[in-house]
Coordinates of N, CA and C in Angstrom, one line a residue:
M1 N 0.8 -1.2 0.0 CA 0.0 0.0 0.0 C 0.9 1.2 0.0
F2 N 0.5 2.2 -0.8 CA 1.2 3.4 -0.9 C 0.5 4.5 -0.1
L3 N 1.3 5.3 0.6 CA 0.7 6.4 1.4 C 1.1 7.7 0.7
T4 N 0.1 8.6 0.4 CA 0.3 9.9 -0.1 C -0.3 10.9 0.8
E5 N 0.4 12.0 1.0 CA 0.0 13.0 2.0 C -0.8 14.1 1.3
T6 N -1.9 14.4 1.8 CA -2.7 15.6 1.3 C -3.0 16.5 2.5
H7 N -3.2 17.7 2.1 CA -3.5 18.8 3.2 C -4.9 19.3 3.0
K8 N -5.6 19.4 4.0 CA -6.9 20.2 4.0 C -6.6 21.6 4.4
M9 N -7.2 22.5 3.6 CA -6.9 23.9 3.9 C -7.7 24.5 5.0
T10 N -8.7 23.8 5.5 CA -9.6 24.4 6.5 C -8.9 24.3 7.9
N11 N -8.4 23.1 8.2 CA -7.9 23.0 9.6 C -6.4 22.5 9.6
K12 N -5.7 22.5 8.5 CA -4.3 22.1 8.4 C -4.0 20.8 9.0
T13 N -4.8 19.8 8.9 CA -4.5 18.4 9.4 C -3.9 17.6 8.2
N14 N -3.0 16.7 8.6 CA -2.4 15.8 7.7 C -3.3 14.5 7.6
I15 N -3.6 14.2 6.3 CA -4.4 13.0 6.1 C -3.7 12.1 5.1
F16 N -3.6 10.8 5.3 CA -2.9 9.9 4.4 C -4.0 9.1 3.7
Y17 N -3.8 9.0 2.3 CA -4.7 8.3 1.5 C -4.1 6.9 1.2
L18 N -4.8 5.8 1.5 CA -4.3 4.5 1.3 C -4.7 4.1 -0.1
S19 N -3.8 4.3 -1.1 CA -4.0 4.0 -2.5 C -3.9 2.5 -2.9
G20 N -3.4 1.7 -2.0 CA -3.2 0.3 -2.3 C -4.5 -0.5 -2.3
L21 N -5.6 0.1 -1.8 CA -6.9 -0.6 -1.7 C -7.8 -0.3 -2.9
N22 N -7.3 0.4 -3.9 CA -8.1 0.7 -5.1 C -8.4 -0.5 -6.0
D23 N -7.5 -1.5 -6.0 CA -7.7 -2.6 -6.9 C -8.7 -3.7 -6.3
L24 N -9.2 -3.5 -5.1 CA -10.0 -4.5 -4.4 C -11.5 -4.2 -4.6
T25 N -11.9 -3.5 -5.7 CA -13.3 -3.2 -5.8 C -14.2 -4.4 -6.2
T26 N -13.6 -5.4 -6.9 CA -14.4 -6.5 -7.4 C -14.7 -7.5 -6.3
N27 N -13.7 -7.9 -5.5 CA -13.9 -8.9 -4.5 C -13.9 -8.4 -3.1
R28 N -14.4 -7.2 -2.9 CA -14.4 -6.6 -1.6 C -15.2 -7.3 -0.6
G29 N -16.4 -7.8 -1.0 CA -17.2 -8.6 0.0 C -16.6 -9.9 0.4
L30 N -16.0 -10.6 -0.5 CA -15.3 -11.8 -0.2 C -14.1 -11.6 0.7
I31 N -13.3 -10.6 0.4 CA -12.2 -10.3 1.2 C -12.6 -9.9 2.6
F32 N -13.7 -9.0 2.7 CA -14.2 -8.6 4.0 C -14.6 -9.8 4.8
T33 N -15.3 -10.8 4.2 CA -15.8 -11.9 4.9 C -14.7 -12.8 5.4
F34 N -13.7 -13.0 4.6 CA -12.5 -13.8 5.0 C -11.7 -13.1 6.1
I35 N -11.5 -11.8 6.0 CA -10.7 -11.1 7.0 C -11.5 -11.1 8.3
F36 N -12.8 -10.9 8.2 CA -13.7 -10.8 9.4 C -13.7 -12.2 10.1
L37 N -13.7 -13.3 9.4 CA -13.7 -14.6 10.0 C -12.3 -14.8 10.6
C38 N -11.2 -14.4 10.0 CA -9.9 -14.5 10.6 C -9.8 -13.7 11.9
Y39 N -10.3 -12.5 11.9 CA -10.3 -11.7 13.1 C -11.2 -12.3 14.2
S40 N -12.3 -12.8 13.9 CA -13.2 -13.4 14.9 C -12.5 -14.7 15.4
L41 N -11.9 -15.5 14.6 CA -11.2 -16.7 15.0 C -10.1 -16.3 16.0
I42 N -9.3 -15.3 15.7 CA -8.3 -14.8 16.6 C -8.8 -14.5 18.0
W43 N -9.9 -13.7 18.0 CA -10.6 -13.4 19.3 C -11.1 -14.6 20.0
I44 N -11.7 -15.5 19.3 CA -12.3 -16.7 20.0 C -11.2 -17.6 20.5
V45 N -10.2 -17.9 19.8 CA -9.1 -18.8 20.2 C -8.3 -18.2 21.4
N46 N -7.9 -16.9 21.2 CA -7.2 -16.3 22.3 C -8.0 -16.1 23.6
G47 N -9.3 -15.7 23.4 CA -10.2 -15.6 24.5 C -10.4 -16.9 25.2
A48 N -10.5 -18.0 24.5 CA -10.7 -19.3 25.1 C -9.4 -19.7 25.9
L49 N -8.3 -19.5 25.3 CA -7.0 -19.8 26.0 C -6.9 -19.0 27.3
I50 N -7.2 -17.7 27.2 CA -7.1 -16.9 28.4 C -8.1 -17.4 29.5
L51 N -9.3 -17.7 29.1 CA -10.3 -18.2 30.1 C -9.9 -19.5 30.7
V52 N -9.4 -20.4 29.9 CA -9.0 -21.7 30.4 C -7.8 -21.6 31.4
I53 N -6.8 -20.7 31.0 CA -5.7 -20.5 31.9 C -6.1 -19.8 33.2
I54 N -7.1 -18.9 33.2 CA -7.5 -18.2 34.4 C -8.4 -19.2 35.2
L55 N -9.3 -19.9 34.6 CA -10.2 -20.7 35.4 C -9.6 -22.0 35.9
E56 N -8.7 -22.6 35.2 CA -8.1 -23.9 35.7 C -6.9 -23.6 36.6
E57 N -7.0 -24.0 37.8 CA -5.9 -23.7 38.8 C -4.7 -24.5 38.6
K58 N -4.8 -25.6 37.9 CA -3.6 -26.4 37.6 C -2.7 -25.7 36.6
L59 N -3.2 -24.7 35.9 CA -2.4 -24.0 34.9 C -1.9 -22.7 35.4
H60 N -1.9 -22.5 36.7 CA -1.4 -21.2 37.3 C 0.1 -21.4 37.6
E61 N 0.8 -21.8 36.5 CA 2.3 -22.0 36.6 C 2.9 -20.9 35.7
P62 N 4.2 -20.6 35.9 CA 4.8 -19.4 35.2 C 4.7 -19.5 33.7
M63 N 4.9 -20.7 33.1 CA 4.8 -20.8 31.6 C 3.4 -20.5 31.1
Y64 N 2.4 -21.0 31.8 CA 1.0 -20.7 31.3 C 0.6 -19.2 31.6
I65 N 1.2 -18.6 32.6 CA 0.9 -17.2 32.9 C 1.6 -16.4 31.7
F66 N 2.8 -16.8 31.3 CA 3.4 -16.1 30.2 C 2.6 -16.3 28.9
L67 N 2.1 -17.5 28.7 CA 1.3 -17.8 27.5 C 0.0 -17.0 27.5
C68 N -0.6 -16.9 28.7 CA -1.8 -16.0 28.8 C -1.5 -14.6 28.5
N69 N -0.3 -14.1 28.9 CA 0.1 -12.8 28.6 C 0.4 -12.6 27.1
L70 N 0.9 -13.6 26.5 CA 1.1 -13.6 25.0 C -0.2 -13.5 24.3
C71 N -1.2 -14.2 24.8 CA -2.6 -14.2 24.1 C -3.2 -12.8 24.3
I72 N -3.0 -12.2 25.5 CA -3.6 -10.8 25.7 C -2.9 -9.9 24.8
N73 N -1.6 -10.0 24.6 CA -0.8 -9.1 23.7 C -1.3 -9.3 22.3
S74 N -1.6 -10.6 21.9 CA -2.1 -10.8 20.5 C -3.4 -10.1 20.3
L75 N -4.3 -10.1 21.3 CA -5.5 -9.3 21.1 C -5.3 -7.8 21.0
Y76 N -4.3 -7.3 21.7 CA -3.9 -5.9 21.7 C -3.4 -5.6 20.3
G77 N -2.5 -6.4 19.7 CA -1.9 -6.2 18.4 C -3.0 -6.2 17.3
T78 N -3.8 -7.2 17.3 CA -4.8 -7.3 16.2 C -5.8 -6.2 16.3
A79 N -6.1 -5.7 17.5 CA -7.0 -4.6 17.6 C -6.5 -3.3 16.9
A80 N -5.2 -3.2 16.7 CA -4.6 -2.1 16.0 C -4.8 -2.1 14.5
F81 N -4.9 -3.3 13.9 CA -4.9 -3.4 12.5 C -6.3 -3.8 11.9
Y82 N -6.9 -4.8 12.4 CA -8.1 -5.4 11.7 C -9.3 -4.5 11.7
P83 N -9.7 -3.8 12.8 CA -10.9 -2.9 12.7 C -10.8 -1.9 11.6
K84 N -9.6 -1.2 11.5 CA -9.4 -0.1 10.5 C -9.4 -0.7 9.1
F85 N -8.8 -1.9 8.9 CA -8.8 -2.5 7.6 C -10.2 -3.0 7.2
L86 N -10.9 -3.5 8.1 CA -12.3 -3.9 7.8 C -13.2 -2.7 7.5
Y87 N -13.0 -1.6 8.2 CA -13.7 -0.4 7.9 C -13.4 0.1 6.5
D88 N -12.1 0.1 6.2 CA -11.7 0.5 4.9 C -12.2 -0.3 3.7
L89 N -12.4 -1.6 4.0 CA -13.0 -2.5 3.0 C -14.5 -2.2 2.8
V90 N -15.2 -1.9 3.9 CA -16.6 -1.7 3.8 C -17.0 -0.3 3.2
T91 N -16.2 0.7 3.5 CA -16.5 2.1 3.1 C -15.6 2.4 1.9
N92 N -15.9 3.5 1.3 CA -15.0 4.0 0.2 C -14.0 5.0 0.8
N93 N -14.1 5.3 2.1 CA -13.2 6.2 2.7 C -11.9 5.5 3.1
R94 N -10.8 5.8 2.3 CA -9.6 5.1 2.5 C -8.5 6.1 3.0
T95 N -8.9 6.9 4.0 CA -8.0 7.9 4.5 C -7.8 7.6 6.0
I96 N -6.6 8.0 6.5 CA -6.3 7.9 7.9 C -5.6 9.2 8.3
S97 N -6.0 9.8 9.5 CA -5.4 11.0 9.9 C -4.0 10.7 10.4
Y98 N -3.2 11.8 10.5 CA -1.8 11.7 11.0 C -1.8 11.1 12.4
A99 N -2.7 11.5 13.3 CA -2.8 11.0 14.7 C -3.2 9.5 14.7
G100 N -4.1 9.2 13.8 CA -4.5 7.8 13.7 C -3.4 6.9 13.2
C101 N -2.7 7.4 12.2 CA -1.5 6.7 11.7 C -0.4 6.5 12.7
M102 N -0.1 7.5 13.5 CA 0.9 7.4 14.6 C 0.4 6.5 15.7
L103 N -0.9 6.5 16.0 CA -1.4 5.6 17.0 C -1.3 4.2 16.6
Q104 N -1.7 3.9 15.3 CA -1.7 2.6 14.8 C -0.2 2.1 14.7
G105 N 0.7 2.9 14.3 CA 2.1 2.5 14.3 C 2.6 2.2 15.7
F106 N 2.3 3.1 16.7 CA 2.7 2.9 18.0 C 2.2 1.5 18.6
V107 N 0.9 1.2 18.4 CA 0.4 0.0 18.9 C 1.0 -1.2 18.2
I108 N 1.2 -1.2 16.9 CA 1.8 -2.3 16.2 C 3.2 -2.5 16.6
Y109 N 4.0 -1.4 16.7 CA 5.4 -1.6 17.2 C 5.5 -2.0 18.6
S110 N 4.7 -1.5 19.5 CA 4.8 -1.9 20.9 C 4.3 -3.3 21.0
Y111 N 3.3 -3.8 20.2 CA 2.9 -5.1 20.2 C 4.0 -6.1 19.8
A112 N 4.7 -5.8 18.8 CA 5.8 -6.6 18.3 C 6.9 -6.7 19.4
A113 N 7.3 -5.5 19.9 CA 8.4 -5.5 21.0 C 7.9 -6.3 22.2
T114 N 6.7 -6.2 22.6 CA 6.2 -6.9 23.8 C 6.1 -8.4 23.5
D115 N 5.8 -8.8 22.3 CA 5.8 -10.2 21.9 C 7.2 -10.7 22.0
F116 N 8.2 -10.0 21.6 CA 9.6 -10.5 21.7 C 10.0 -10.6 23.2
S117 N 9.6 -9.6 24.0 CA 10.0 -9.7 25.4 C 9.3 -10.8 26.1
I118 N 8.0 -11.1 25.8 CA 7.3 -12.3 26.4 C 8.0 -13.6 25.9
L119 N 8.3 -13.7 24.7 CA 9.0 -14.9 24.2 C 10.4 -15.1 24.9
A120 N 11.1 -14.0 25.1 CA 12.3 -14.1 25.9 C 12.1 -14.6 27.3
L121 N 11.0 -14.1 27.9 CA 10.6 -14.6 29.3 C 10.3 -16.0 29.2
M122 N 9.6 -16.5 28.2 CA 9.3 -17.9 28.1 C 10.5 -18.7 27.9
A123 N 11.5 -18.2 27.2 CA 12.8 -18.9 27.0 C 13.5 -19.0 28.3
Y124 N 13.5 -17.9 29.0 CA 14.2 -17.9 30.3 C 13.6 -18.8 31.3
D125 N 12.3 -18.9 31.3 CA 11.5 -19.8 32.2 C 11.9 -21.3 31.8
R126 N 12.0 -21.6 30.5 CA 12.3 -23.0 30.1 C 13.8 -23.3 30.4
Y127 N 14.7 -22.2 30.3 CA 16.1 -22.4 30.7 C 16.2 -22.8 32.1
L128 N 15.5 -22.1 33.0 CA 15.5 -22.4 34.4 C 15.0 -23.8 34.7
A129 N 13.9 -24.1 34.1 CA 13.2 -25.4 34.3 C 14.1 -26.6 33.8
I130 N 14.8 -26.4 32.8 CA 15.6 -27.5 32.2 C 17.0 -27.5 32.8
C131 N 17.7 -26.4 32.9 CA 19.1 -26.4 33.4 C 19.2 -26.3 34.9
R132 N 18.2 -25.8 35.6 CA 18.3 -25.7 37.0 C 17.0 -26.1 37.7
P133 N 16.7 -27.4 37.5 CA 15.4 -27.9 37.9 C 15.2 -27.9 39.4
L134 N 16.3 -28.1 40.2 CA 16.2 -28.1 41.6 C 16.0 -26.7 42.2
E135 N 16.5 -25.7 41.5 CA 16.3 -24.4 42.0 C 15.2 -23.6 41.4
Y136 N 14.5 -24.3 40.5 CA 13.4 -23.6 39.7 C 12.4 -22.9 40.5
H137 N 11.8 -23.5 41.5 CA 10.7 -23.0 42.3 C 11.2 -21.9 43.2
S138 N 12.5 -21.9 43.6 CA 13.0 -20.8 44.4 C 13.4 -19.6 43.6
L139 N 13.7 -19.8 42.3 CA 14.1 -18.7 41.4 C 12.8 -18.1 40.8
M140 N 11.9 -18.9 40.4 CA 10.7 -18.4 39.7 C 9.5 -18.4 40.7
T141 N 9.5 -17.4 41.6 CA 8.4 -17.3 42.5 C 7.3 -16.5 41.9
K142 N 6.1 -16.5 42.6 CA 4.9 -15.7 42.0 C 5.2 -14.3 42.0
H143 N 5.9 -13.7 43.0 CA 6.3 -12.3 43.0 C 7.2 -12.0 41.8
K144 N 8.2 -12.9 41.5 CA 9.1 -12.6 40.4 C 8.3 -12.8 39.0
V145 N 7.4 -13.7 38.9 CA 6.6 -13.8 37.7 C 5.8 -12.5 37.4
V146 N 5.2 -12.0 38.5 CA 4.4 -10.7 38.3 C 5.3 -9.6 37.9
L147 N 6.5 -9.5 38.5 CA 7.4 -8.5 38.1 C 7.9 -8.6 36.6
L148 N 8.2 -9.9 36.2 CA 8.6 -10.1 34.9 C 7.5 -9.8 33.9
V149 N 6.3 -10.2 34.2 CA 5.2 -9.9 33.3 C 5.0 -8.4 33.1
C150 N 5.1 -7.7 34.3 CA 4.9 -6.2 34.2 C 6.0 -5.5 33.4
F151 N 7.3 -6.0 33.6 CA 8.4 -5.4 32.9 C 8.3 -5.8 31.4
S152 N 7.8 -7.0 31.1 CA 7.7 -7.3 29.7 C 6.6 -6.5 28.9
R153 N 5.7 -5.9 29.7 CA 4.6 -5.1 29.1 C 5.1 -3.6 29.1
L154 N 5.7 -3.2 30.2 CA 6.0 -1.7 30.4 C 7.2 -1.3 29.6
V155 N 8.2 -2.0 29.6 CA 9.5 -1.6 29.0 C 9.3 -1.3 27.5
P156 N 8.7 -2.2 26.7 CA 8.5 -1.9 25.3 C 7.6 -0.7 25.0
C157 N 6.5 -0.6 25.8 CA 5.6 0.6 25.7 C 6.3 1.9 26.0
L158 N 7.1 1.9 27.1 CA 7.8 3.1 27.4 C 8.9 3.5 26.4
C159 N 9.6 2.5 25.9 CA 10.6 2.7 24.8 C 9.9 3.3 23.6
F160 N 8.8 2.7 23.1 CA 8.2 3.3 22.0 C 7.4 4.6 22.2
T161 N 7.0 4.8 23.4 CA 6.5 6.1 23.8 C 7.5 7.2 23.6
W162 N 8.7 6.9 24.1 CA 9.8 7.8 24.0 C 10.2 8.0 22.6
L163 N 10.3 7.0 21.8 CA 10.7 7.1 20.4 C 9.7 7.9 19.6
H164 N 8.4 7.6 19.8 CA 7.3 8.3 19.0 C 7.3 9.7 19.4
T165 N 7.4 10.0 20.7 CA 7.4 11.4 21.1 C 8.6 12.2 20.5
K166 N 9.8 11.6 20.5 CA 11.0 12.2 19.9 C 10.8 12.4 18.4
N167 N 10.2 11.4 17.7 CA 10.0 11.5 16.3 C 8.9 12.6 16.0
M168 N 7.9 12.7 16.8 CA 6.9 13.7 16.6 C 7.4 15.1 16.7
F169 N 8.3 15.3 17.7 CA 8.9 16.6 17.9 C 9.9 16.9 16.8
N170 N 10.6 16.0 16.2 CA 11.5 16.2 15.1 C 10.6 16.5 13.9
I171 N 9.5 15.8 13.7 CA 8.7 16.1 12.5 C 8.1 17.5 12.6
M172 N 7.6 17.8 13.8 CA 7.0 19.2 14.0 C 8.1 20.3 13.8
R173 N 9.3 20.0 14.3 CA 10.3 21.0 14.1 C 10.7 21.2 12.7
F174 N 10.8 20.1 11.9 CA 11.2 20.3 10.5 C 10.1 20.7 9.6
S175 N 8.8 20.4 10.0 CA 7.7 20.9 9.2 C 7.5 22.4 9.3
A176 N 8.0 23.0 10.5 CA 7.8 24.4 10.7 C 8.8 25.2 9.9
I177 N 9.8 24.6 9.4 CA 10.9 25.3 8.6 C 10.4 25.6 7.2

């Protein structure tokens, strides 16, 4: 998809036109149905996994808590892309505001970074379980699991908040010149 920038003269907002969706006029209903089914399936499967992990007390182990966190992050990431894409397929309005574009970019990037940090936590958990099985329960306490889950969510979001804020100030500074 190609992004082109247009300016409205009334309120000076930046709007991006998604020109890559122009060729989808013939099969738009079929594509919408397929994408909607995929989005619904993502919500159903992740929601079912989250509920099973929460309701089944035998699954309240660190690996399953990390897996539940990964499912929650998956719902967060798909919520950034699918609703806007489905809306663009249904309507002829293929524009996105600058703020909407920045928000979508922030959510997608923070989703990806959080995914990597959760996967690293899962690898660390398996490392402790395999290489240090006798010390595993003393090293991976409930308090430490809560701290690791919080850090796996907060650190990527804070990093991308800082990067997006820095980039927005650079864009605003250079657009004023």
